[in-house]
């Protein structure tokens, strides 16, 4: 069973076929489109939580967040500059 949240007027889920992919639906799940495909720095999605201001995701590489409906993601605690 894919992990899914309601986000405004759409559904957002971890793809049941590929945990690196987030999908969204505007028609209550009749059809799904790709919202995001994770890169090596995010890993596989495990769980999603909508906090109201951001989406939090547990991934295989740690905790991540998105401020724009899951279109882009950043890892929490990851150094930007080394």
Coordinates of N, CA and C in Angstrom, one line a residue:
X1 N 0.8 -1.2 0.0 CA 0.0 0.0 0.0 C 0.9 1.2 0.0
X2 N 0.7 2.1 -1.0 CA 1.5 3.3 -1.0 C 1.2 4.3 0.1
X3 N 2.1 5.1 0.6 CA 1.9 6.1 1.6 C 1.3 7.3 0.8
X4 N 0.2 7.9 1.3 CA -0.5 9.0 0.6 C -1.0 10.0 1.6
X5 N -0.9 11.3 1.1 CA -1.5 12.4 1.9 C -2.4 13.2 1.1
X6 N -3.3 13.9 1.7 CA -4.1 14.9 1.0 C -3.5 16.2 1.1
X7 N -3.3 16.9 0.0 CA -2.5 18.2 0.0 C -3.4 19.2 -0.8
X8 N -4.0 20.1 -0.1 CA -5.0 21.0 -0.8 C -6.0 20.2 -1.5
X9 N -6.1 20.4 -2.8 CA -7.1 19.6 -3.6 C -6.6 18.5 -4.4
X10 N -5.4 18.0 -4.0 CA -4.8 16.8 -4.7 C -4.4 15.8 -3.7
X11 N -4.1 14.6 -4.2 CA -3.5 13.5 -3.5 C -2.0 13.4 -3.8
X12 N -1.2 13.2 -2.9 CA 0.2 13.0 -3.1 C 0.6 11.6 -2.5
X13 N 1.3 10.8 -3.3 CA 1.7 9.5 -2.8 C 3.1 9.1 -3.2
X14 N 3.6 8.1 -2.5 CA 4.9 7.5 -2.9 C 4.4 6.4 -3.9
X15 N 5.1 6.4 -5.0 CA 4.7 5.4 -6.1 C 4.8 4.0 -5.6
X16 N 3.7 3.2 -5.8 CA 3.8 1.8 -5.4 C 4.7 1.0 -6.2
X17 N 5.2 1.5 -7.3 CA 6.1 0.8 -8.2 C 7.6 1.2 -8.0
X18 N 7.8 2.4 -7.5 CA 9.1 3.0 -7.4 C 9.2 4.0 -6.3
X19 N 9.8 3.6 -5.2 CA 9.9 4.4 -4.0 C 10.7 5.7 -4.1
X20 N 11.4 5.8 -5.3 CA 12.1 7.1 -5.6 C 11.2 8.1 -6.2
X21 N 10.0 7.8 -6.5 CA 9.1 8.6 -7.2 C 7.9 9.0 -6.4
X22 N 7.5 10.4 -6.4 CA 6.3 10.8 -5.8 C 5.3 11.1 -7.0
X23 N 4.0 10.8 -6.8 CA 3.0 11.0 -7.8 C 1.9 11.8 -7.2
X24 N 1.1 12.5 -8.0 CA 0.0 13.3 -7.6 C -1.2 13.0 -8.4
X25 N -2.4 13.2 -7.8 CA -3.7 13.0 -8.6 C -4.6 14.2 -8.3
X26 N -5.2 14.7 -9.3 CA -6.1 15.8 -9.2 C -7.6 15.3 -9.3
X27 N -7.8 14.0 -9.5 CA -9.1 13.5 -9.7 C -9.4 12.3 -8.7
X28 N -9.0 12.5 -7.5 CA -9.2 11.5 -6.4 C -8.6 10.1 -6.7
X29 N -7.5 10.1 -7.4 CA -6.8 8.8 -7.6 C -7.1 8.1 -8.9
X30 N -8.0 8.6 -9.7 CA -8.3 7.9 -11.0 C -7.0 7.9 -11.9
X31 N -6.3 8.9 -12.0 CA -5.0 9.0 -12.7 C -4.0 9.6 -11.9
X32 N -2.7 9.2 -12.1 CA -1.6 9.7 -11.4 C -0.5 10.2 -12.3
X33 N 0.1 11.3 -11.9 CA 1.2 11.9 -12.7 C 2.4 12.0 -11.7
X34 N 3.6 12.0 -12.3 CA 4.8 12.2 -11.5 C 5.0 13.6 -11.1
X35 N 5.3 13.8 -9.8 CA 5.6 15.1 -9.2 C 7.1 15.3 -9.0
X36 N 7.7 14.2 -8.6 CA 9.2 14.3 -8.2 C 9.8 12.9 -8.3
X37 N 11.0 12.9 -8.8 CA 11.9 11.7 -8.8 C 13.1 12.0 -8.0
X38 N 13.4 11.3 -7.0 CA 14.5 11.6 -6.1 C 15.8 11.3 -6.7
X39 N 16.7 12.1 -6.3 CA 18.1 11.9 -6.8 C 18.9 11.2 -5.7
X40 N 20.1 10.9 -5.9 CA 20.9 10.1 -4.9 C 21.0 10.8 -3.5
X41 N 20.8 12.1 -3.4 CA 20.9 12.7 -2.1 C 19.7 12.6 -1.3
X42 N 18.5 12.2 -1.8 CA 17.3 12.0 -1.1 C 17.0 10.6 -0.8
X43 N 17.2 9.7 -1.7 CA 17.0 8.2 -1.4 C 15.6 7.8 -1.7
X44 N 15.2 6.7 -1.2 CA 13.8 6.2 -1.4 C 12.9 6.8 -0.3
X45 N 11.7 7.2 -0.8 CA 10.7 7.7 0.2 C 10.1 6.5 1.0
X46 N 9.9 6.7 2.3 CA 9.3 5.7 3.1 C 8.0 6.2 3.7
X47 N 7.9 7.5 4.1 CA 6.6 8.0 4.7 C 6.5 9.5 4.4
X48 N 5.3 10.0 4.4 CA 5.0 11.4 4.2 C 4.1 12.0 5.3
X49 N 4.4 13.2 5.7 CA 3.6 13.9 6.7 C 3.4 15.4 6.2
X50 N 2.1 15.8 6.2 CA 1.8 17.2 5.9 C 1.7 18.0 7.2
X51 N 2.6 19.0 7.4 CA 2.5 19.7 8.7 C 1.7 21.0 8.5
X52 N 1.3 21.3 7.3 CA 0.5 22.5 7.1 C 1.4 23.6 6.4
X53 N 2.7 23.7 6.8 CA 3.6 24.6 6.2 C 4.6 23.9 5.3
X54 N 4.8 22.7 5.6 CA 5.8 21.9 4.8 C 5.4 20.4 4.7
X55 N 6.0 19.7 3.8 CA 5.8 18.3 3.8 C 7.1 17.7 4.4
X56 N 7.0 16.8 5.3 CA 8.1 16.0 5.8 C 8.1 14.6 5.2
X57 N 9.3 14.1 4.9 CA 9.4 12.8 4.3 C 10.5 12.0 5.0
X58 N 10.2 10.8 5.5 CA 11.2 9.9 5.9 C 11.7 9.2 4.7
X59 N 13.0 9.2 4.5 CA 13.6 8.5 3.3 C 14.7 7.6 3.8
X60 N 15.2 6.8 2.9 CA 16.2 5.9 3.2 C 17.5 6.6 3.6
X61 N 17.6 7.9 3.3 CA 18.8 8.6 3.7 C 18.6 9.6 4.8
X62 N 17.4 9.6 5.4 CA 17.1 10.6 6.5 C 15.8 11.3 6.3
X63 N 15.7 12.4 7.1 CA 14.5 13.2 7.1 C 14.7 14.4 6.0
X64 N 13.6 14.6 5.2 CA 13.7 15.6 4.2 C 12.4 16.5 4.3
X65 N 12.5 17.7 3.7 CA 11.3 18.5 3.7 C 11.1 19.2 2.4
X66 N 9.8 19.6 2.1 CA 9.5 20.3 0.9 C 8.6 21.5 1.3
X67 N 8.8 22.7 0.8 CA 8.0 23.8 1.0 C 7.1 24.2 -0.2
X68 N 7.1 23.3 -1.2 CA 6.4 23.7 -2.4 C 5.6 22.5 -2.9
X69 N 4.9 21.7 -2.0 CA 4.0 20.7 -2.5 C 4.7 19.4 -3.0
X70 N 6.0 19.3 -2.6 CA 6.8 18.1 -3.1 C 7.5 18.2 -4.4
X71 N 7.6 19.4 -4.9 CA 8.2 19.6 -6.2 C 9.8 19.6 -6.0
X72 N 10.3 20.1 -4.9 CA 11.7 20.0 -4.6 C 11.8 19.6 -3.1
X73 N 13.0 19.0 -2.8 CA 13.2 18.4 -1.5 C 14.6 18.8 -1.0
X74 N 14.8 19.0 0.3 CA 16.1 19.2 0.9 C 16.2 18.2 2.1
X75 N 17.3 17.7 2.4 CA 17.6 16.9 3.6 C 17.8 17.8 4.8
X76 N 17.2 17.4 5.9 CA 17.3 18.2 7.1 C 18.7 17.8 7.7
X77 N 19.4 18.8 8.1 CA 20.7 18.6 8.7 C 21.9 18.4 7.7
X78 N 21.6 18.4 6.4 CA 22.6 18.3 5.4 C 23.4 19.6 5.3
X79 N 24.7 19.5 5.3 CA 25.5 20.7 5.1 C 25.4 21.1 3.7
X80 N 25.2 22.4 3.5 CA 25.2 23.0 2.1 C 26.6 23.3 1.7
X81 N 27.4 23.8 2.6 CA 28.8 24.2 2.3 C 29.7 23.3 3.2
X82 N 30.8 22.8 2.6 CA 31.7 22.0 3.4 C 33.0 22.7 3.6

